[in-house]
Amino acid sequence: MKVSKARLGWRCAAIATAGAGFVIGMAAGLDAPAWLFFLVSVTAASRTGIARDIWISAGGAAIFATLLTLASPSALPMAERLAGLAFAIIAIGFAGFTLVSLRTLLGELEESRNELRTFTDSVPYLIWRGTPEGGVDFLNRRYTDLTGHDHDVAIAQKTWRQCIHEDDLPEYWSRRSYALETGTEFRAVFRLLHANGEYRWMSLIGRPVRAPGSDAVIRWYGGISDAHEEVLAQQKVAELMAVLENRVEERTEALAKSQERFSILWEISNITFAEQDFSEAVVILDRLKAEGVSDLASYFAQHPEVLRACIAAVRTVGVNPATARLMGFESLDEMLERPVATTAEDIELIMVKQLELCFYGRNDTEGNAVLIGKDGLRVPVFYSVHRLPDEHQLSSLVDLTLQQRAEEMRLAAQEQLARANRAATLGAFSVSLAHELNQPIGSMMIDAGIALRLTQGGEPAAQNLPRILERVSRTAERISGIVGRIRESISGRERAATQVDLCRLAQETAELLRRDVQQAQTTLDIDCSRGSALVSADRVDLQQVLVNLILNAAEAMADHEGERRVRVSITPSSEGIRVSVTDTGQGIPTNLLEKVFDPFFTTKAEGIGMGLLICSNAVARFGGVLQARNRPEGGAEFFFTLPPAEAESAAA
């Protein structure tokens, strides 16, 4: 049976106490059998360690000693024998008291030890104790929980060393040896093999305990805690730091190269740069902010002396050679010495924009300026300013001298082009006038010839003369309207729109073109289901549109062997009144469909290509769009839609 150290110590103390009593009793003259009984009884009582048993044994020994003293023969006088007996009883009582006291003390010691063990086993850390030489003589239950190995076996067989990762052992032993040599605190981080087969990082700390009044180390106490996440985080941070350092080195190298390139660009580039220091001006601006100024430009307008003070506080700290060449200076220092107020026309307006960058925290501004160079040289430039973090501003300048000259040349060319356009416009009106007058003049010549023949044929033939003269009169009125409209177009005057009945206008146009349609061997149909269709337009222009579309349709079928029919349809639609002119010819070639409204485009041998353009412009003035397409059943269709006069009036 396993005997605890406390119980074993208790037994040894009991035997020692009984032995001491035996020696004292023998010296006092007490019979050996009595003391032997006392020794045996006390030793037997010590097995239980119960105070009651110890006192019973001591009482029995005292009674036995008394009986032996009184009953046994002896040559000693009774008084001496009683004195020895009294001394023996006192010795037995003292021995019993000593054993009970030792029992109580050892019990308390065992209880304290068990309580300490319970406490160390309950904490969530691995607690250890070491000898002065560095050996481990105590591990709490946490060791077993973590590693799966019995802590007492690990101490006895020193197997705890096998749980430390072999790669971490050299550092561990090095730190441990140094701590043992110097008697200083011991710290280490290592990987410990856990019961699940996983190595986790642990952090160990050990502190020496010295004897009172001495530097000698008598014990080592310490603990081990889980530091796995912390170590992994530190490793991650280390990796990130390594990457960051690498990036910093790369960026530093790139920045150095960039600065070198910028230096080269600054020195040899043809792009002009200037750097100005606004730090002193910012002091003034900060004071204005503190005083409650919110609109800087307005404040400067009311206090120009403050603006001049700000401009005087600005210093030009750097210009590149290209800027010096632009301004006519041979020396950069000569440019830097010039006050900012003398560097440009309207310098106050320019500086207000730059000071606003600092005041409102903006980054960029730009504009046009005229710089003042050496000997009064004026250089027009486009400037772009960027605010730097140190209250400096970097300006880049673009010389606009060539652009200004080019602009002057462009304006001169534009004026010449305007004169040419006016001449071309006059020519176009002349062509348009010739085109629009050609048909009515031709019609008048035919009617005049017919009337002349009728007057020569006698009275019966002359009966048709009034009708012919009436048609000539209408044609003359039409010619007059065309001439008047073109004159007004040239002078820029707009003709007032009137209400026009499209159905009636289409019938009148058909009557005017009756002979032309007959000569073209074509049938003209007017389809107006509503009887009337009022629109707001110019009657002459709208009739000219119908004339051109009808005659174009008739001429397009000149070589057509089938039926030749032109139909003018006037129908209502959701958008207004739709006008459509269709023919039964071959249609328009697909590759020419998008070109029919281009000026001077024509497929006629004697055409000038203005008719459809004139029609398109007229329809556009009335609020419509003239379009063309090929019909699925054959032939072409020109159509447009105009808003009705009633809708227009209501809108007005």
XYZ file of C-alpha atoms in Angstrom:
652
model
C 0.000 0.000 0.000
C 1.259 3.450 -0.945
C 2.160 5.529 2.114
C 2.197 9.327 1.898
C 5.266 11.244 2.948
C 3.347 12.947 5.750
C 2.121 9.693 7.241
C 5.590 8.152 6.994
C 7.036 11.184 8.793
C 4.379 10.890 11.437
C 5.329 7.257 12.164
C 9.005 8.097 12.360
C 8.246 10.907 14.814
C 6.129 8.565 16.963
C 8.853 5.930 17.147
C 11.448 8.590 17.931
C 9.257 10.018 20.705
C 8.647 6.529 22.189
C 12.349 5.764 22.031
C 13.169 8.987 23.813
C 10.639 8.100 26.552
C 12.161 4.628 26.833
C 15.616 6.067 27.381
C 14.321 8.574 29.939
C 12.355 5.846 31.807
C 15.331 3.516 31.959
C 17.420 6.299 33.321
C 14.759 6.866 35.984
C 14.939 3.200 37.044
C 11.605 2.033 35.609
C 11.428 -1.605 34.696
C 12.217 -2.404 31.106
C 8.989 -4.388 30.477
C 6.896 -1.345 31.303
C 8.767 0.813 28.887
C 8.727 -1.879 26.258
C 4.929 -2.041 26.610
C 4.782 1.723 26.330
C 6.954 1.704 23.205
C 4.890 -1.015 21.533
C 1.522 0.555 22.405
C 2.525 4.034 21.281
C 3.965 2.676 18.036
C 0.762 0.727 17.408
C -1.329 3.837 18.083
C 0.800 5.822 15.678
C -0.441 3.715 12.747
C -3.811 5.412 12.877
C -2.425 8.791 13.912
C -5.609 9.514 15.868
C -5.059 11.583 19.023
C -7.570 9.475 21.014
C -5.594 6.267 20.324
C -2.370 7.981 21.331
C -3.809 9.100 24.684
C -5.357 5.658 25.321
C -1.962 4.031 24.670
C -0.200 6.559 26.916
C -2.787 5.981 29.705
C -2.422 2.209 29.413
C 1.336 2.551 29.638
C 1.031 4.735 32.744
C -1.339 2.253 34.435
C 0.916 -0.673 33.513
C 3.934 1.198 34.869
C 2.062 1.920 38.122
C 1.085 -1.736 38.557
C 4.621 -2.913 37.886
C 6.047 -0.370 40.321
C 3.685 -1.391 43.141
C 3.597 -5.130 42.530
C 7.139 -5.961 41.576
C 9.747 -6.629 44.291
C 12.523 -4.064 44.520
C 15.322 -3.191 46.919
C 14.650 0.497 46.511
C 12.696 2.294 49.118
C 9.052 2.925 48.317
C 9.568 6.658 48.285
C 12.162 6.419 45.525
C 10.048 3.972 43.615
C 7.028 6.336 43.793
C 9.235 9.235 42.750
C 10.435 7.248 39.741
C 6.861 6.289 38.953
C 5.814 9.935 39.032
C 8.672 10.861 36.765
C 7.751 8.008 34.369
C 4.099 9.090 34.258
C 5.197 12.645 33.478
C 7.531 11.342 30.744
C 4.722 9.205 29.278
C 2.336 12.188 29.326
C 4.939 14.413 27.702
C 5.576 11.781 25.045
C 1.830 11.512 24.340
C 1.440 15.282 24.208
C 4.408 15.523 21.853
C 2.980 12.861 19.568
C -0.464 14.506 19.508
C 1.132 17.880 18.719
C 3.216 16.326 15.952
C 0.089 14.598 14.629
C -1.791 17.904 14.504
C 1.119 19.718 12.889
C 1.665 17.027 10.268
C -2.082 16.916 9.551
C -2.146 20.628 8.935
C 0.917 20.314 6.733
C -0.714 17.535 4.697
C -3.928 19.568 4.358
C -1.948 22.608 3.194
C -0.082 20.481 0.702
C -3.300 18.989 -0.688
C -4.894 22.437 -0.891
C -1.867 23.754 -2.768
C -2.050 20.820 -5.132
C -5.744 21.400 -5.723
C -5.119 25.075 -6.401
C -2.308 24.461 -8.875
C -4.400 21.835 -10.665
C -7.334 24.236 -11.037
C -5.511 27.156 -12.693
C -5.637 27.200 -16.543
C -1.861 27.382 -16.821
C 0.908 24.816 -16.668
C 2.746 25.426 -13.364
C 6.149 23.922 -12.636
C 8.762 23.896 -9.865
C 12.447 23.282 -10.255
C 15.457 22.416 -8.148
C 18.429 24.762 -7.752
C 20.254 22.626 -10.340
C 17.483 23.103 -12.875
C 15.626 19.809 -12.557
C 11.810 19.703 -12.515
C 10.219 18.207 -9.378
C 6.629 19.406 -9.765
C 4.118 19.738 -12.621
C 0.431 20.453 -12.148
C -2.398 18.531 -13.788
C -2.462 21.029 -16.678
C 0.601 19.245 -18.054
C -1.393 16.001 -18.314
C -4.362 17.827 -19.864
C -2.176 19.378 -22.553
C 0.219 16.536 -23.407
C -1.786 13.461 -22.393
C 1.183 12.211 -20.272
C 1.085 11.602 -16.505
C 2.847 14.477 -14.733
C 4.403 12.310 -12.021
C 5.846 9.938 -14.639
C 7.106 12.922 -16.631
C 8.936 14.188 -13.516
C 10.350 10.810 -12.547
C 11.482 9.823 -16.063
C 12.143 13.347 -17.356
C 9.992 12.681 -20.403
C 8.743 16.275 -20.411
C 11.785 17.171 -22.515
C 10.509 15.004 -25.377
C 7.399 17.179 -25.723
C 9.409 20.252 -26.783
C 9.887 20.611 -30.546
C 13.401 19.585 -31.496
C 13.947 22.792 -33.492
C 13.233 24.863 -30.368
C 15.404 22.865 -27.920
C 18.741 24.625 -28.633
C 17.261 28.062 -27.874
C 15.441 26.650 -24.823
C 18.565 25.076 -23.305
C 20.610 28.184 -24.040
C 18.206 30.438 -22.170
C 17.857 27.906 -19.323
C 21.630 27.571 -18.872
C 22.095 31.328 -18.816
C 19.390 31.716 -16.160
C 20.949 28.980 -13.965
C 24.401 30.566 -14.251
C 23.248 34.102 -13.500
C 20.308 33.369 -11.189
C 18.083 35.675 -13.283
C 14.585 35.339 -14.622
C 14.131 32.656 -17.281
C 11.911 33.248 -20.358
C 11.462 31.085 -23.443
C 9.001 30.502 -26.283
C 8.784 27.026 -27.784
C 6.404 24.577 -29.429
C 4.896 21.931 -27.135
C 3.463 18.681 -28.455
C -0.194 18.440 -27.413
C -2.295 15.319 -26.889
C -3.943 15.725 -30.329
C -0.559 15.506 -32.059
C -0.414 19.247 -32.786
C 2.474 21.498 -31.821
C 1.368 24.788 -30.289
C 3.522 27.720 -29.274
C 3.881 28.128 -25.488
C 5.413 30.942 -23.437
C 7.484 29.955 -20.349
C 8.593 32.153 -17.481
C 10.627 31.059 -14.462
C 11.791 33.073 -11.471
C 14.398 32.092 -8.823
C 13.590 31.915 -5.072
C 16.516 32.663 -2.770
C 17.134 31.689 0.852
C 16.482 34.495 3.355
C 19.560 36.677 3.757
C 21.409 34.837 0.981
C 21.848 34.982 -2.801
C 21.714 31.213 -3.080
C 18.824 29.946 -5.224
C 16.838 27.268 -3.416
C 13.934 26.872 -5.836
C 12.664 27.817 -9.283
C 8.974 28.559 -9.787
C 7.291 29.316 -13.073
C 4.377 28.925 -15.427
C 3.703 28.091 -19.068
C 0.812 29.665 -21.035
C -0.526 29.211 -24.560
C 0.939 31.824 -26.916
C 0.094 30.154 -30.211
C -2.144 32.893 -31.663
C 0.170 35.624 -30.423
C 3.251 33.993 -31.974
C 1.422 33.378 -35.248
C 0.292 37.003 -35.234
C 3.856 38.128 -34.585
C 5.083 35.919 -37.405
C 2.414 37.396 -39.687
C 3.425 40.880 -38.635
C 7.049 39.985 -39.266
C 6.153 38.709 -42.728
C 4.142 41.848 -43.427
C 6.979 43.993 -42.153
C 9.379 42.166 -44.422
C 7.043 42.724 -47.359
C 6.592 46.341 -46.307
C 10.330 46.865 -46.035
C 10.736 45.335 -49.469
C 8.014 47.591 -50.835
C 9.581 50.597 -49.147
C 12.928 49.746 -50.697
C 11.284 49.333 -54.098
C 9.301 52.549 -53.732
C 12.350 54.389 -52.432
C 14.309 53.225 -55.425
C 11.436 54.150 -57.729
C 11.112 57.526 -56.005
C 14.809 58.141 -56.437
C 14.530 57.322 -60.125
C 11.422 59.466 -60.391
C 13.179 62.365 -58.698
C 16.083 61.908 -61.059
C 13.723 61.901 -64.041
C 11.890 64.930 -62.643
C 15.176 66.723 -62.179
C 16.070 65.992 -65.785
C 12.574 67.020 -66.892
C 12.865 70.205 -64.836
C 16.216 71.110 -66.312
C 15.984 70.154 -70.000
C 12.245 70.012 -70.715
C 10.639 72.550 -73.002
C 7.644 72.547 -70.636
C 7.867 75.545 -68.340
C 7.586 75.170 -64.548
C 7.636 77.629 -61.671
C 7.409 76.932 -57.930
C 6.132 79.503 -55.433
C 6.147 79.527 -51.616
C 2.809 80.633 -50.069
C 3.638 79.773 -46.435
C 3.923 83.408 -45.290
C 0.736 84.336 -47.136
C -1.044 81.420 -45.433
C -0.337 83.054 -42.058
C -2.349 86.075 -43.208
C -5.100 83.837 -44.600
C -5.345 81.917 -41.319
C -5.787 85.181 -39.464
C -8.611 86.141 -41.841
C -10.306 82.802 -41.186
C -10.040 83.356 -37.452
C -11.704 86.744 -37.927
C -14.672 85.056 -39.623
C -13.937 85.833 -43.287
C -15.754 83.328 -45.521
C -15.734 84.993 -48.976
C -12.084 85.709 -49.743
C -12.586 87.395 -53.120
C -15.185 89.805 -51.709
C -12.951 90.592 -48.743
C -9.999 91.377 -51.051
C -12.263 93.619 -53.159
C -13.078 95.638 -50.027
C -9.530 95.498 -48.594
C -7.064 95.674 -51.519
C -4.207 96.468 -49.143
C -4.550 92.976 -47.593
C -4.399 91.418 -51.055
C -1.240 93.372 -51.836
C 0.272 92.199 -48.548
C -0.495 88.575 -49.439
C 1.042 88.985 -52.897
C 4.154 90.574 -51.370
C 4.458 87.554 -49.018
C 4.588 85.075 -51.920
C 8.080 84.130 -53.088
C 9.160 82.430 -56.302
C 11.568 79.707 -55.148
C 12.248 77.885 -58.390
C 11.927 78.132 -62.172
C 13.350 75.849 -64.818
C 15.451 77.014 -67.783
C 12.486 76.716 -70.154
C 10.619 79.349 -68.133
C 13.629 81.683 -68.239
C 13.876 81.287 -72.014
C 10.138 81.937 -72.369
C 10.434 85.186 -70.425
C 13.618 86.295 -72.166
C 15.969 85.880 -69.187
C 19.422 84.346 -69.405
C 19.817 83.926 -65.636
C 17.480 81.988 -63.355
C 18.521 84.105 -60.375
C 17.402 87.217 -62.211
C 13.909 85.732 -62.499
C 13.805 84.608 -58.855
C 14.700 88.097 -57.631
C 11.671 89.687 -59.335
C 8.693 90.521 -57.089
C 5.666 88.388 -57.873
C 3.565 91.537 -58.353
C 5.587 92.429 -61.491
C 5.408 89.056 -63.256
C 2.068 89.299 -65.103
C -0.705 91.565 -66.260
C -3.772 91.374 -64.015
C -1.550 89.747 -61.394
C -4.090 90.475 -58.646
C -6.809 88.437 -60.377
C -4.380 85.548 -60.878
C -3.145 85.618 -57.294
C -6.676 85.703 -55.881
C -7.318 82.344 -57.585
C -4.075 80.923 -56.177
C -4.718 82.288 -52.678
C -8.186 80.723 -52.777
C -6.494 77.316 -53.170
C -4.890 77.788 -49.755
C -7.926 79.428 -48.149
C -10.523 76.840 -49.226
C -8.233 73.783 -49.323
C -8.537 73.254 -53.066
C -5.856 71.558 -55.140
C -5.902 72.969 -58.679
C -6.714 76.048 -60.709
C -6.014 77.181 -64.254
C -6.579 80.038 -66.656
C -5.060 82.382 -69.220
C -2.604 85.154 -68.442
C -0.134 87.513 -70.066
C 3.280 87.260 -68.425
C 5.667 90.200 -68.300
C 9.190 89.189 -69.247
C 12.480 90.962 -69.623
C 12.397 94.459 -71.116
C 8.580 94.466 -71.051
C 8.165 91.320 -73.168
C 4.519 90.178 -73.178
C 3.929 86.417 -73.415
C 0.366 85.011 -73.543
C 0.222 81.684 -71.645
C -2.177 79.084 -70.311
C -1.264 78.323 -66.710
C -2.131 75.313 -64.558
C -1.414 75.480 -60.805
C -1.264 72.529 -58.376
C -1.068 73.054 -54.591
C 1.651 71.008 -52.860
C 1.404 69.720 -49.237
C 4.016 72.162 -47.867
C 2.060 75.273 -48.929
C 4.052 75.506 -52.122
C 2.379 75.760 -55.527
C 3.740 74.365 -58.772
C 2.728 76.103 -61.992
C 3.117 74.796 -65.523
C 2.912 77.284 -68.381
C 2.012 76.755 -72.031
C 3.098 79.433 -74.487
C 0.076 80.604 -76.482
C 1.961 82.933 -78.820
C 1.660 80.622 -81.814
C -1.923 79.764 -80.921
C -2.736 83.465 -80.690
C -1.266 84.058 -84.118
C -3.128 81.049 -85.431
C -6.337 82.415 -83.896
C -5.799 85.733 -85.630
C -5.253 83.901 -88.918
C -8.345 81.784 -88.219
C -10.470 84.850 -87.622
C -9.200 86.405 -90.835
C -9.915 83.178 -92.716
C -13.314 82.955 -91.062
C -14.138 86.460 -92.262
C -13.093 85.549 -95.784
C -15.111 82.360 -95.552
C -18.134 84.353 -94.394
C -17.838 86.550 -97.486
C -17.496 83.446 -99.643
C -20.492 81.887 -97.910
C -22.562 84.969 -98.581
C -21.583 84.805 -102.215
C -22.300 81.059 -102.304
C -25.628 81.631 -100.578
C -26.553 84.247 -103.157
C -25.585 81.788 -105.875
C -27.652 79.075 -104.222
C -30.644 81.402 -104.079
C -30.096 82.169 -107.739
C -30.071 78.467 -108.555
C -33.124 77.956 -106.362
C -34.903 80.836 -108.064
C -34.062 79.477 -111.514
C -35.261 76.015 -110.484
C -38.561 77.194 -109.016
C -39.324 79.641 -111.826
C -38.467 77.256 -114.608
C -41.684 75.255 -114.439
C -44.211 78.121 -114.089
C -42.476 80.172 -116.775
C -42.543 77.192 -119.088
C -46.231 76.722 -118.297
C -46.921 80.379 -119.083
C -45.112 80.128 -122.405
C -47.238 77.135 -123.376
C -50.466 78.890 -122.342
C -49.404 82.052 -124.213
C -48.733 80.050 -127.362
C -52.114 78.358 -127.126
C -53.827 81.721 -126.586
C -52.050 83.184 -129.619
C -53.198 80.343 -131.820
C -56.750 80.664 -130.488
C -56.891 84.383 -131.379
C -55.841 83.553 -134.914
C -58.435 80.795 -135.304
C -61.595 82.945 -135.210
C -64.454 83.508 -132.777
C -65.311 79.867 -131.971
C -61.760 79.123 -130.882
C -61.579 82.325 -128.894
C -64.244 81.032 -126.530
C -61.530 79.081 -124.636
C -59.322 82.131 -124.345
C -60.621 83.403 -120.927
C -59.908 80.085 -119.241
C -56.372 80.058 -120.636
C -55.756 83.647 -119.590
C -57.062 82.849 -116.101
C -54.512 80.035 -115.825
C -51.787 82.385 -117.035
C -52.847 84.886 -114.373
C -52.628 82.284 -111.619
C -49.221 81.184 -112.880
C -48.041 84.799 -112.883
C -49.247 85.178 -109.310
C -47.358 82.017 -108.413
C -44.197 83.395 -110.004
C -44.667 86.643 -108.087
C -45.055 84.708 -104.830
C -41.905 82.689 -105.504
C -39.872 85.811 -106.243
C -41.239 87.547 -103.151
C -40.468 84.560 -100.916
C -36.870 84.307 -102.200
C -36.377 88.060 -101.728
C -37.609 87.809 -98.152
C -35.332 84.811 -97.514
C -32.335 86.787 -98.767
C -33.253 89.804 -96.625
C -33.816 87.562 -93.550
C -37.479 88.418 -93.074
C -39.903 85.679 -92.066
C -43.227 85.430 -93.880
C -46.286 85.083 -91.656
C -47.937 81.651 -91.735
C -51.605 81.403 -92.626
C -54.187 78.675 -92.518
C -53.938 76.540 -95.629
C -56.432 73.876 -96.651
C -54.274 71.040 -97.929
C -57.130 69.335 -99.774
C -58.060 72.505 -101.706
C -54.390 73.310 -102.341
C -53.821 69.823 -103.712
C -56.804 70.196 -106.107
C -55.564 73.591 -107.322
C -52.063 72.165 -107.816
C -53.488 69.271 -109.828
C -55.278 71.767 -112.070
C -52.077 73.751 -112.583
C -50.145 70.622 -113.508
C -52.869 68.970 -115.570
C -51.147 69.620 -118.914
C -47.680 68.614 -117.545
C -49.104 65.360 -116.209
C -50.886 64.644 -119.484
C -47.717 65.229 -121.517
C -45.939 62.737 -119.221
C -48.735 60.220 -119.981
C -49.417 59.960 -116.257
C -52.593 59.834 -114.201
C -52.782 62.121 -111.155
C -55.160 61.203 -108.286
C -55.973 63.374 -105.282
C -57.194 61.421 -102.242
C -58.511 63.603 -99.412
C -61.088 61.728 -97.378
C -61.706 64.554 -94.852
C -62.707 67.119 -97.513
C -60.554 69.725 -95.770
C -57.297 69.632 -93.836
C -56.170 72.921 -92.315
C -52.516 73.514 -91.453
C -50.528 76.623 -90.560
C -48.019 77.293 -93.350
C -47.044 79.524 -96.260
C -49.342 78.783 -99.195
C -46.738 79.506 -101.909
C -44.054 77.348 -100.253
C -46.432 74.489 -99.573
C -47.768 74.533 -103.167
C -44.195 74.553 -104.492
C -43.523 71.422 -102.390
C -46.500 69.629 -103.970
C -45.517 70.788 -107.485
C -41.952 69.506 -107.120
C -43.011 66.165 -105.620
C -45.703 65.540 -108.275
C -43.491 66.512 -111.232
C -40.562 64.464 -109.836
C -42.841 61.441 -109.519
C -44.119 61.879 -113.107
C -40.602 62.322 -114.508
C -39.363 59.252 -112.551
C -41.803 57.072 -114.562
C -40.787 58.433 -117.992
C -39.170 55.119 -119.006
C -41.668 52.941 -117.148
C -43.622 50.623 -119.478
C -46.410 49.770 -117.033
C -49.094 51.934 -115.488
C -48.000 55.470 -114.687
C -49.960 56.857 -111.772
C -49.200 59.544 -109.195
C -51.346 59.686 -106.060
C -51.474 62.513 -103.530
C -52.997 61.258 -100.252
C -53.946 63.583 -97.398
C -54.993 61.653 -94.296
C -55.243 62.353 -90.555
C -52.794 60.664 -88.163
C -52.022 60.711 -84.442
C -49.312 63.316 -85.035
C -51.240 65.605 -87.393
C -52.063 65.593 -91.130
C -50.022 63.249 -93.283
C -49.263 64.122 -96.909
C -48.005 61.349 -99.184
C -46.983 61.450 -102.875
C -46.514 57.986 -104.440
C -45.798 56.677 -107.914
C -45.907 53.276 -109.619
C -42.403 53.426 -111.071
C -39.223 51.476 -110.327
C -38.493 53.232 -107.040
C -35.246 54.833 -105.876
C -31.984 52.795 -105.993
C -31.099 51.753 -102.449
C -27.613 53.259 -102.614
C -29.113 56.654 -103.566
C -31.988 56.718 -101.069
C -30.011 58.626 -98.419
C -28.635 61.178 -100.916
C -31.827 62.436 -102.557
C -32.031 65.459 -100.203
C -28.366 66.472 -100.645
C -27.812 69.785 -102.443
C -26.921 69.530 -106.174
C -27.531 65.774 -106.169
C -29.627 64.700 -109.169
C -30.100 61.751 -111.512
C -31.653 63.898 -114.273
C -29.568 64.867 -117.267
C -30.760 68.477 -117.085
C -31.422 68.703 -113.337
C -29.544 70.908 -110.873
C -30.311 68.932 -107.670
C -32.028 71.671 -105.635
C -35.715 70.762 -105.817
C -35.909 68.187 -103.011
C -33.613 70.273 -100.793
C -35.950 73.263 -101.210
C -38.936 71.042 -100.395
C -37.222 69.582 -97.313
C -36.349 73.043 -95.949
C -39.894 74.318 -96.556
C -41.511 71.350 -94.780
C -39.097 71.783 -91.867
C -40.198 75.407 -91.463
C -43.794 74.227 -91.124
C -42.923 71.701 -88.369
C -42.570 68.535 -90.459
C -39.870 66.258 -91.832
C -39.815 65.255 -95.513
C -38.862 61.581 -95.927
C -38.524 59.119 -98.782
C -38.864 55.347 -99.055
C -39.550 52.556 -101.550
C -42.982 50.954 -101.302
C -43.175 47.148 -100.912
C -45.626 46.939 -103.856
C -43.307 49.014 -106.063
C -42.642 52.671 -106.678
C -41.397 55.463 -104.420
C -43.134 57.490 -101.726
C -42.324 60.966 -100.410
C -44.244 61.887 -97.260
C -44.412 64.342 -94.369
C -46.723 65.186 -91.469
C -47.755 68.705 -90.412
C -49.502 69.718 -87.176
C -53.126 70.777 -87.719
C -53.950 74.461 -87.487
C -56.454 73.874 -84.646
C -53.857 72.184 -82.424
C -51.392 74.937 -83.097
C -53.931 77.634 -82.262
C -54.889 75.854 -79.030
C -51.266 75.624 -78.073
C -50.802 79.291 -78.762
